[in-house]
Coordinates of C-alpha atoms and ligand atoms in Angstrom, one line a residue:
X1 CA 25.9 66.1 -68.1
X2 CA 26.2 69.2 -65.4
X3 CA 29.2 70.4 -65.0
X4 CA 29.7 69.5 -61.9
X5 CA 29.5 65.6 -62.5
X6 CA 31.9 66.2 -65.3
X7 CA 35.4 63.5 -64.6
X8 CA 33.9 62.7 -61.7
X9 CA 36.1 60.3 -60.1
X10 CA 35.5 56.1 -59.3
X11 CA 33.6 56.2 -56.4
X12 CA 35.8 55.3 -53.0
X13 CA 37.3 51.8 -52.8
X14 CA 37.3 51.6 -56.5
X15 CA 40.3 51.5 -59.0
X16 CA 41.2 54.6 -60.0
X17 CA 39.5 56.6 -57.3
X18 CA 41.5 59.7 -56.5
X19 CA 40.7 61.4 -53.2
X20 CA 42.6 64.9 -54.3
X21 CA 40.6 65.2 -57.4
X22 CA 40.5 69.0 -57.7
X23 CA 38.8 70.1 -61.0
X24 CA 39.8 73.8 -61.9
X25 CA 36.3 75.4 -61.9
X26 CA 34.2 76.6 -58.4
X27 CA 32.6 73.6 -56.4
X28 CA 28.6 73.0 -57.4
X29 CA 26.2 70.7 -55.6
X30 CA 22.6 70.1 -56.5
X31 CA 20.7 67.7 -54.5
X32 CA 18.3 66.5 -57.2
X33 CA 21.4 65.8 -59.8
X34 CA 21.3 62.2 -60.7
X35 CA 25.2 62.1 -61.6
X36 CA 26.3 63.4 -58.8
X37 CA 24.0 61.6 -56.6
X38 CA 25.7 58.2 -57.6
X39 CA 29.1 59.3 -56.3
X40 CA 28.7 62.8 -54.3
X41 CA 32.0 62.4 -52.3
X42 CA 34.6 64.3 -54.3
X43 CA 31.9 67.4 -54.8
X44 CA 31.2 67.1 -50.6
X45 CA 35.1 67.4 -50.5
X46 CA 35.5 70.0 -52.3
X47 CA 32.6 72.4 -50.0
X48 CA 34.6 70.3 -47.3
X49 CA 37.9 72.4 -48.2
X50 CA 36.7 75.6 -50.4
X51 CA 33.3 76.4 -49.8
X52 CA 32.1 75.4 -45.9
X53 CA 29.3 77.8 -46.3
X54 CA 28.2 76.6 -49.5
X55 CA 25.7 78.7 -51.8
X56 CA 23.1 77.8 -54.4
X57 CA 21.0 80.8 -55.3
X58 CA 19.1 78.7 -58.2
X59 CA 17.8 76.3 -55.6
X60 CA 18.3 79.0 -52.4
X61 CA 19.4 77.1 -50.2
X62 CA 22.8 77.1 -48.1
X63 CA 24.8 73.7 -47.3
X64 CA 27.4 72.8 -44.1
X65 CA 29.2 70.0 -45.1
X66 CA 32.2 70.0 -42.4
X67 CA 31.5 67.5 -39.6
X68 CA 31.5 70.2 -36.9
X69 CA 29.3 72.7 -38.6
X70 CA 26.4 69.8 -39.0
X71 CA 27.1 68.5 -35.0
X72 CA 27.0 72.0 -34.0
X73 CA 23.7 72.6 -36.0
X74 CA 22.2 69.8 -34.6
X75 CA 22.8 70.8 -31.4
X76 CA 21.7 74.4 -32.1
X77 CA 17.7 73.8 -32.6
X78 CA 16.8 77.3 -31.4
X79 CA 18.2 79.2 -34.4
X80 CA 18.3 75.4 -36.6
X81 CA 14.5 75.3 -37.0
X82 CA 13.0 71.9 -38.1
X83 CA 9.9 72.9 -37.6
X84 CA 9.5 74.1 -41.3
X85 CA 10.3 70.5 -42.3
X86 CA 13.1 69.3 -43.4
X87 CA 12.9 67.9 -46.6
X88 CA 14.0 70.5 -48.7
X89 CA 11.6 71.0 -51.7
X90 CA 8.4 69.9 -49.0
X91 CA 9.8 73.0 -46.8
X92 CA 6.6 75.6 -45.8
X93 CA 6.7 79.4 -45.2
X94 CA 4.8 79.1 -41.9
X95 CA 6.4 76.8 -39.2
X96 CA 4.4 73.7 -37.6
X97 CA 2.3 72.6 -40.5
X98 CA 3.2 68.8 -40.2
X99 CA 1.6 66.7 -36.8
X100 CA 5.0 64.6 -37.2
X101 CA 7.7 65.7 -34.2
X102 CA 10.6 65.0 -36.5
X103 CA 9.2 68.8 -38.5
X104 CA 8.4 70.1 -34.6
X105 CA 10.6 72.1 -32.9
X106 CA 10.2 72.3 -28.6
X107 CA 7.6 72.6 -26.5
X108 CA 5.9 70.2 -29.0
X109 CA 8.2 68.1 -30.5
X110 CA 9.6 67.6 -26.7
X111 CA 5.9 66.4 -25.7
X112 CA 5.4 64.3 -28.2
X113 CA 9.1 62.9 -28.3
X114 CA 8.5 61.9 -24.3
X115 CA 5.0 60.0 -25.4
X116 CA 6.6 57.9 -27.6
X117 CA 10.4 57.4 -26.1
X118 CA 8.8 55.2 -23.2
X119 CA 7.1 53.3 -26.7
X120 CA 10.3 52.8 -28.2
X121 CA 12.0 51.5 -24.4
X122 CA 15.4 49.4 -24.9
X123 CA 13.4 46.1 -23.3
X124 CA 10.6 46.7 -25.9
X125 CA 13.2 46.6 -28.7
X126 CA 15.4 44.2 -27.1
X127 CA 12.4 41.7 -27.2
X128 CA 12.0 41.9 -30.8
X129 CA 15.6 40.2 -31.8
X130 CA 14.0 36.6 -31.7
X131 CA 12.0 38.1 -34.3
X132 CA 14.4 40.0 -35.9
X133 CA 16.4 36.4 -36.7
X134 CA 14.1 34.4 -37.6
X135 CA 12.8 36.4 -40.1
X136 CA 16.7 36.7 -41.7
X137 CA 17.1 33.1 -42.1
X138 CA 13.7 32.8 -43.6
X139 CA 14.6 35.5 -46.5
X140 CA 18.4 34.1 -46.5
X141 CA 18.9 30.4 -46.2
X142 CA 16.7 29.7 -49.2
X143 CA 19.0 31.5 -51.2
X144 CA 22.2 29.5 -50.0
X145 CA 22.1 27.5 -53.1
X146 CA 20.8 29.7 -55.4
X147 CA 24.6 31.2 -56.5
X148 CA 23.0 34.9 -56.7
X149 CA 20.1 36.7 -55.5
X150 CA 19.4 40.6 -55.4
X151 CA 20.0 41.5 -51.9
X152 CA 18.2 44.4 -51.4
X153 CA 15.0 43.4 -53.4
X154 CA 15.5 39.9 -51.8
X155 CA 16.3 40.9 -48.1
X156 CA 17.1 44.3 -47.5
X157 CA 13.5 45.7 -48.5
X158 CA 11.8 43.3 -47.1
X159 CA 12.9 43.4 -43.3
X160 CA 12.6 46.3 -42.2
X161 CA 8.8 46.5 -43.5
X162 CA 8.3 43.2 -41.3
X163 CA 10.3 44.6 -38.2
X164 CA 8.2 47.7 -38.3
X165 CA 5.0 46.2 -38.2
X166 CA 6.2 43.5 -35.4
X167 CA 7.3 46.7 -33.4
X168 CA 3.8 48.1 -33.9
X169 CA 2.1 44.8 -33.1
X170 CA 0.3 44.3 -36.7
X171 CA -0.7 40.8 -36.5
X172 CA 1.7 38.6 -38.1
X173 CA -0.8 37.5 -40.6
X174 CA -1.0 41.1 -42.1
X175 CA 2.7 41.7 -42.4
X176 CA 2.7 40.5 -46.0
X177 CA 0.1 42.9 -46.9
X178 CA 1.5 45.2 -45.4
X179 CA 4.6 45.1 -47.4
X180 CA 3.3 44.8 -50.5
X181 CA 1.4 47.8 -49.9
X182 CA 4.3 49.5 -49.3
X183 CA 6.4 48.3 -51.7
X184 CA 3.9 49.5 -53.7
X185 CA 3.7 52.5 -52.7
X186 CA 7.7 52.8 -52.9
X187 CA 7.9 51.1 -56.7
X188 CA 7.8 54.6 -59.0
X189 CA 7.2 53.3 -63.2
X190 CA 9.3 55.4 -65.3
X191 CA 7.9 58.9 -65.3
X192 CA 5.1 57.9 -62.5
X193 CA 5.4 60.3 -60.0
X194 CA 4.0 60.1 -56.0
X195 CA 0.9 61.7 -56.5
X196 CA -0.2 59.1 -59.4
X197 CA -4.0 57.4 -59.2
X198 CA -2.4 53.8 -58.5
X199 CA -0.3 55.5 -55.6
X200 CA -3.7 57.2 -54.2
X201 CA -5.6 53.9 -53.9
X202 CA -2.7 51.8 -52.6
X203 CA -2.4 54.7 -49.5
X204 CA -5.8 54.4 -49.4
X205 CA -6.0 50.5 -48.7
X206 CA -3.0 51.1 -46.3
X207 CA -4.4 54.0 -44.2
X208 CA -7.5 52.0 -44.6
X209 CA -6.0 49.2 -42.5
X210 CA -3.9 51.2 -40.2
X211 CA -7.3 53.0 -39.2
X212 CA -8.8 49.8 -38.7
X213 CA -6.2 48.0 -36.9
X214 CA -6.1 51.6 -33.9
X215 CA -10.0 51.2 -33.8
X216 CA -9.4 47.3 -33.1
X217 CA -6.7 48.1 -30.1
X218 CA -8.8 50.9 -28.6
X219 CA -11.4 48.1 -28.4
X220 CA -9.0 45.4 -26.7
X221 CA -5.4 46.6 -25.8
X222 CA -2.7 44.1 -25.4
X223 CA 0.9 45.3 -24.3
X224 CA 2.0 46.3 -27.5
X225 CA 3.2 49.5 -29.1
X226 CA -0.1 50.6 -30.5
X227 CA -1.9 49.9 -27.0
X228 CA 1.0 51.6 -25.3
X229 CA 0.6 54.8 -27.4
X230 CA -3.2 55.0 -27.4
X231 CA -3.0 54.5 -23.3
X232 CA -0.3 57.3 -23.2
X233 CA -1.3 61.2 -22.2
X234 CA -0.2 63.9 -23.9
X235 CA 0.7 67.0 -21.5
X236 CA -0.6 70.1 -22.8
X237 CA 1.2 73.9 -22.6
X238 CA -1.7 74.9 -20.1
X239 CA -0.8 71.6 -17.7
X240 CA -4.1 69.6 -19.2
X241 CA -3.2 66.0 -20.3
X242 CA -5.0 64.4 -23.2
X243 CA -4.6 61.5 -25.4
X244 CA -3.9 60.9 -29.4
X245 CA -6.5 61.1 -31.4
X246 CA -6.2 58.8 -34.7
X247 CA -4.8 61.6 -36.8
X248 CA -2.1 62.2 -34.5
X249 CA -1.8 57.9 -34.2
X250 CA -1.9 57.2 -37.7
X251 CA 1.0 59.9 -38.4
X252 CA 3.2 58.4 -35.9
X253 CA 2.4 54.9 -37.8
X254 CA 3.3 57.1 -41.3
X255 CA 6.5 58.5 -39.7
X256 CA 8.0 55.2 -37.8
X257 CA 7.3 53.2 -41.8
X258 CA 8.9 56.5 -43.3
X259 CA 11.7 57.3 -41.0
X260 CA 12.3 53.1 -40.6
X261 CA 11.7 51.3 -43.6
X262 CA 14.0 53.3 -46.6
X263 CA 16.5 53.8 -43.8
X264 CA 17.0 50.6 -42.9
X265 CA 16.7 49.2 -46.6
X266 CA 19.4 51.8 -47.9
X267 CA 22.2 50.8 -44.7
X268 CA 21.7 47.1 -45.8
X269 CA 22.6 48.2 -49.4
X270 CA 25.4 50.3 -48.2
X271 CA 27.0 46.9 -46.2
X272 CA 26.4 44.8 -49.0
X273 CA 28.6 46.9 -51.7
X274 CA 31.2 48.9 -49.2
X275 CA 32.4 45.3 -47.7
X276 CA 32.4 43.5 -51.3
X277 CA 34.8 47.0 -51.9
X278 CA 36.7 46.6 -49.0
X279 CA 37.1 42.1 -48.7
X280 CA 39.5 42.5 -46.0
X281 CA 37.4 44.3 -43.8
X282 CA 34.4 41.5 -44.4
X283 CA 37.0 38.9 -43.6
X284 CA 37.6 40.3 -39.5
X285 CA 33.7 40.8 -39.5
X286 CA 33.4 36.7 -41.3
X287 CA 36.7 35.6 -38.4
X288 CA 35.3 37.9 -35.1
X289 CA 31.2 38.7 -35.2
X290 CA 32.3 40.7 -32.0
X291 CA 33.5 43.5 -34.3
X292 CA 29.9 43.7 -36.2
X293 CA 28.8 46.3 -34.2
X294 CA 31.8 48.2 -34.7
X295 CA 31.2 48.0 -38.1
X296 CA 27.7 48.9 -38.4
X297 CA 29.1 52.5 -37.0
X298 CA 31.5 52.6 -39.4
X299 CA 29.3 51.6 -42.3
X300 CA 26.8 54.2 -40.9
X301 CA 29.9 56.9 -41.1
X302 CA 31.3 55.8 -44.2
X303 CA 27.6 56.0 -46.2
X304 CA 25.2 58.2 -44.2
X305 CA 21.8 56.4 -45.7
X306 CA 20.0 59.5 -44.7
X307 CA 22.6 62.3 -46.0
X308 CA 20.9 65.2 -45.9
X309 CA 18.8 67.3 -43.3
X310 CA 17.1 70.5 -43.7
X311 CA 16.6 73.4 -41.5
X312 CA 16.0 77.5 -41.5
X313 CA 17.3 80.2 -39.6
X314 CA 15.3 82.2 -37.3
X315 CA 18.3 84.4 -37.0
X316 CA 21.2 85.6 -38.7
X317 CA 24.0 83.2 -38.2
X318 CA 27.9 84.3 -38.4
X319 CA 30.1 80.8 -39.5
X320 CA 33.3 81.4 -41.6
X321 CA 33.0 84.7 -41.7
X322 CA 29.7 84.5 -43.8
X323 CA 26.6 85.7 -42.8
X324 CA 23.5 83.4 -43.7
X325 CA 20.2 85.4 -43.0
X326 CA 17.4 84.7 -40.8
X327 CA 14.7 82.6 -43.0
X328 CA 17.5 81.0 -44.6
X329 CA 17.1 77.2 -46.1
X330 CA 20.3 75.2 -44.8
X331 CA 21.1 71.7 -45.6
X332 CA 23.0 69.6 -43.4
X333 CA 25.2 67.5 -45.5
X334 CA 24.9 64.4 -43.0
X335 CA 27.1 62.1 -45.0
X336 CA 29.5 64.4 -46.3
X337 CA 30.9 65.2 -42.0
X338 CA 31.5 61.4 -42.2
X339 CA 33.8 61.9 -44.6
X340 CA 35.5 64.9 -42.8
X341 CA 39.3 64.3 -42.5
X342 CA 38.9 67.4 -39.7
X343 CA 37.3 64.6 -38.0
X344 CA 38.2 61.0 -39.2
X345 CA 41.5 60.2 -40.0
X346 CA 42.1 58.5 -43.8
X347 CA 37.9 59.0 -44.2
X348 CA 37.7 57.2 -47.5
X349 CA 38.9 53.7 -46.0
X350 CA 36.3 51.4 -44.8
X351 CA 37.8 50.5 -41.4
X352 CA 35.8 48.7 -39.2
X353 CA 38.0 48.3 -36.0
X354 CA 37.8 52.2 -36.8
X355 CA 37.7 54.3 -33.2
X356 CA 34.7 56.3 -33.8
X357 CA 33.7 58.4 -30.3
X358 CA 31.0 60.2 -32.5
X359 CA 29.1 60.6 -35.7
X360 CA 26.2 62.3 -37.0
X361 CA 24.5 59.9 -39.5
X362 CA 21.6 59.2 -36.7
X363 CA 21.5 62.8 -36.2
X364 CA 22.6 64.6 -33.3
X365 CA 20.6 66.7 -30.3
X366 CA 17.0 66.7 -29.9
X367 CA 16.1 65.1 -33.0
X368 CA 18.6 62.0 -32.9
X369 CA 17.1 59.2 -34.2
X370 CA 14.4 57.6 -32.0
X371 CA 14.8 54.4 -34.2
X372 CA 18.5 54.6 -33.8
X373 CA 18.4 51.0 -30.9
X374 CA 16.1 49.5 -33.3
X375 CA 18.7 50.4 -36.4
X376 CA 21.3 49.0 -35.0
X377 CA 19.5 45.9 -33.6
X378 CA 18.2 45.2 -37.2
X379 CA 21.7 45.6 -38.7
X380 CA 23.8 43.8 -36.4
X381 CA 21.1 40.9 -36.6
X382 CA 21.2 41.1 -40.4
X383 CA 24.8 41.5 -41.1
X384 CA 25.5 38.9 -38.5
X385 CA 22.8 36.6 -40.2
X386 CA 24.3 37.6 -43.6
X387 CA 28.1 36.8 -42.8
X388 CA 26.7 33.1 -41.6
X389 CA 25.0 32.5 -44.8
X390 CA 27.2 34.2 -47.6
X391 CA 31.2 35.0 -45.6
X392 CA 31.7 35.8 -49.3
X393 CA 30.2 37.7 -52.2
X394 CA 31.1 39.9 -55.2
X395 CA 28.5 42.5 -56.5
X396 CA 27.1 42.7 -60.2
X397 CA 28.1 46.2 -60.6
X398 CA 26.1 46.7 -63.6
X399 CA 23.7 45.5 -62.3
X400 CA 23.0 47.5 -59.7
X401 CA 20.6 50.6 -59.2
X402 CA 20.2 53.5 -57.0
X403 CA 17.1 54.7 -55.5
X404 CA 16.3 59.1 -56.2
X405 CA 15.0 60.4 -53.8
X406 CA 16.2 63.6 -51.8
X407 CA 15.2 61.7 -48.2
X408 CA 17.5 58.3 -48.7
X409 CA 20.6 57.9 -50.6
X410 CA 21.5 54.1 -51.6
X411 CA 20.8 51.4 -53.8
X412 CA 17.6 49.6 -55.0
X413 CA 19.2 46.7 -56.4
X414 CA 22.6 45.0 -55.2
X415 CA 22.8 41.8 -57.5
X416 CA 25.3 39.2 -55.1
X417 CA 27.1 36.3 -56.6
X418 CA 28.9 33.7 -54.5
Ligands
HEM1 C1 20.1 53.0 -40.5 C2 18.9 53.4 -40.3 C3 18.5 54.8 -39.9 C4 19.1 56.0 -40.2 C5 20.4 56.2 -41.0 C6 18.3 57.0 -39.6 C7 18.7 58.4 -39.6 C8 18.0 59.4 -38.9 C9 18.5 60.7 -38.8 C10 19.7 61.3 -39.5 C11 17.6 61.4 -38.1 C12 17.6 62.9 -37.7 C13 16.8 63.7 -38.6 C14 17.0 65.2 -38.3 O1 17.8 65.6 -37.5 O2 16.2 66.0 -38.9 C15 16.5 60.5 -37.7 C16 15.4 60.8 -36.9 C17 14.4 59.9 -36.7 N1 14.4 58.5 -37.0 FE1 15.9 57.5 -37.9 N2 17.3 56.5 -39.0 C18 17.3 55.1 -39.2 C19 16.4 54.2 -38.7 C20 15.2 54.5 -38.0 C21 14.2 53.5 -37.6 C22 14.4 52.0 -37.7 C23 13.2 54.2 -37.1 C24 11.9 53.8 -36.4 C25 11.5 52.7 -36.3 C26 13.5 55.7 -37.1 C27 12.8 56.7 -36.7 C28 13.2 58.0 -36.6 C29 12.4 59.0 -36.0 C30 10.9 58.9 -35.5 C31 13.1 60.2 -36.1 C32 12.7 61.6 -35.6 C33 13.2 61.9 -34.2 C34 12.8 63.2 -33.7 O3 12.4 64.1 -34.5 O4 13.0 63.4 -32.5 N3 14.8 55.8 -37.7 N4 16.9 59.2 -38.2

């Protein structure tokens, strides 16, 4: 056990959870750390209150973990460079190695941002919430009777994989394979890591059929997605405008199921366990669906699913009287500003008639999330759909399981009983 997982309180909501646990030794966060992965709120407090310019020279990187240190880094692209990536250990030396916009800083990320905003139009997203329904009751009202069911393997996984490939216009037929494939390609056996043979030839079967479905709409567009991004021009620095070639298509397709699926899947686990934590806050949601979409914000505040974003510094920045140097690896601590008392009163409650003007777990600035309609579409529908179903549930704590990556922070399972 590291050291700084030792006594680690109950996580928030739980009994015995102390939110002025103070152990007597410095504050240490490590990203990777399993331990304090499954509960990383009193170590985010603590660089909260003693360390706002947080250090860690085994891993070199620095971390911001007050709410308006991240919001002002967001906003500050010029000297808050994404364009590096920012993921930390898939960081490069040079910038602009990745065709994806979300590693691009401007000009390019603003060109390619604008190509795809008109893509992502709210009518165009809008139109999808039939679809968005009927595919909750599908995966939920089977399981009415069933007393218990996994809800993330069972639901959570599997709609946002569906939604995605409705937003891209995959024919509905393929949307099974499509999931699979990509359940596949999420599912990690013990000790199997992402470069593994099995993993290869599933991406290749996938890329395979992403390839094939962009020749197929460059042969006969229809009015969706795909045909609205290959019939979109690109605006080049010199004024020239040209379209995406399949590289550049296919990447978008890799960053929409990337930036869309986990997300999505990880929120979803976050609503089933934080409202089975906090009942009384399920009950309004159960009495008055109007409030669900308050909710959603303040599940989104209360468990960032994508806590952490990377960036370096292409100059010397001056913050609590700390100097962190130009080429410096900085970690925006997403989740842990939605815990910031600086910035939300009593942060550890789940409230969801909670007033909340602002918060950064979509990200904030240029790179705000470009699926951040379609998010919120997909949970309202899903929580609404869920509350219908099952107004009450209690979770199989030991049962459940988190997922590790350093991208997504959440569960993988969530056994429900009712
Ligand atoms: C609850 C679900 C979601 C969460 C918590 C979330 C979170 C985020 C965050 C924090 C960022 C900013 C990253 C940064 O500043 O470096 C972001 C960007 C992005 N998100 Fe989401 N996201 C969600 C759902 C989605 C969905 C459904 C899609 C697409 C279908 C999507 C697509 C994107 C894209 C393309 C970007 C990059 C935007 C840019 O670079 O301009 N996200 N998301």
């Amino acid at each position: 056990m590291s050291k700084a997982s030792e006594n680690l309180p109950a996580p928030s909501g739980e009994p015995g959870y102390d939110p002025d646990y103070a152990p007597d030794y410095a504050p240490y966060y490590d990203p990777y750390d399993y331990e304090i992965d499954a509960n990383p709120h009193p170590t985010w407090k603590r660089l909260r209150d003693e360390a706002p310019v947080y250090r860690n020279e085994k891993l070199d990187f620095y971390a911001l973990s007050r709410f308006g240190d991240v919001m002002d880094a967001s906003l500050d692209n010029e000297r808050f460079s994404s364009s590096h990536g920012t993921v930390l250990e898939l960081m490069t030396e040079e910038p602009g190695q990745s065709p994806m916009m979300i590693w691009q800083d401007p000009p390019d990320h603003t060109r390619l941002r604008k190509l795809v905003s008109r893509a992502f139009s709210p009518r165009r997203i809008g139109e999808l919430e039939p679809r968005i329904r009927k595919l909750c009751r599908e995966y939920l009202e089977p399981l009415r009777a069933s007393g218990g069911f996994d809800y993330i393997e069972e639901f959570g996984a599997k709609l946002p994989v569906m939604v995605i490939s409705s937003l891209l216009g995959v024919p509905e037929e393929d949307h099974d394979q499509v999931r699979v494939w990509t359940d596949e390609l999420l599912h990690r056996d013990p000790g199997e890591n992402k470069g593994s043979r099995r993993h290869e030839e599933i991406s290749q079967q996938l890329w395979g059929y992403f390839a094939g479905y962009v020749a197929e709409r460059r042969k006969n567009p229809t009015d969706d997605m795909m045909s609205v991004l290959i019939a979109s021009e690109i605006e080049m620095p010199d004024g020239s405008r040209r379209k995406l070639d399949d590289t550049e298509l296919l990447s978008f397709i890799g960053l929409l199921s990337g930036a869309g699926n986990e997300t999505v899947a990880r929120f979803l686990g976050w609503s089933a366990t934080s409202l089975a934590r906090f009942p009384d806050e399920r009950r309004k949601l159960v009495s008055n669906p109007a409030l669900i979409p308050s909710g959603v914000e303040e599940i989104l505040r209360y468990e960032a699913p994508s806590p952490v974003q990377a960036r370096k510094l292409t100059q010397d920045v001056e913050l609590h009287g700390e100097t962190l140097p130009r080429g410096a690896r900085v970690l925006l601590l997403t989740a842990s500003a939605g815990r910031d008392d600086r910035e939300y009163p009593d942060p550890d409650r789940l409230d969801i008639t909670r007033k909340i003007d602002r918060h950064v777990s979509l990200g904030y600035g240029l790179h705000f999330c470009l699926g951040a309609s379609l998010a919120r579409l997909e949970a309202r529908v899903a929580l609404e759909e869920t509350l219908l179903c099952f107004p009450e549930w209690e979770v199989d704590w030991e049962g459940t399981e988190m997922v590790h990556t350093s991208t997504v922070r959440g569960y993988a399972k969530v056994p429900i009983r009712f």
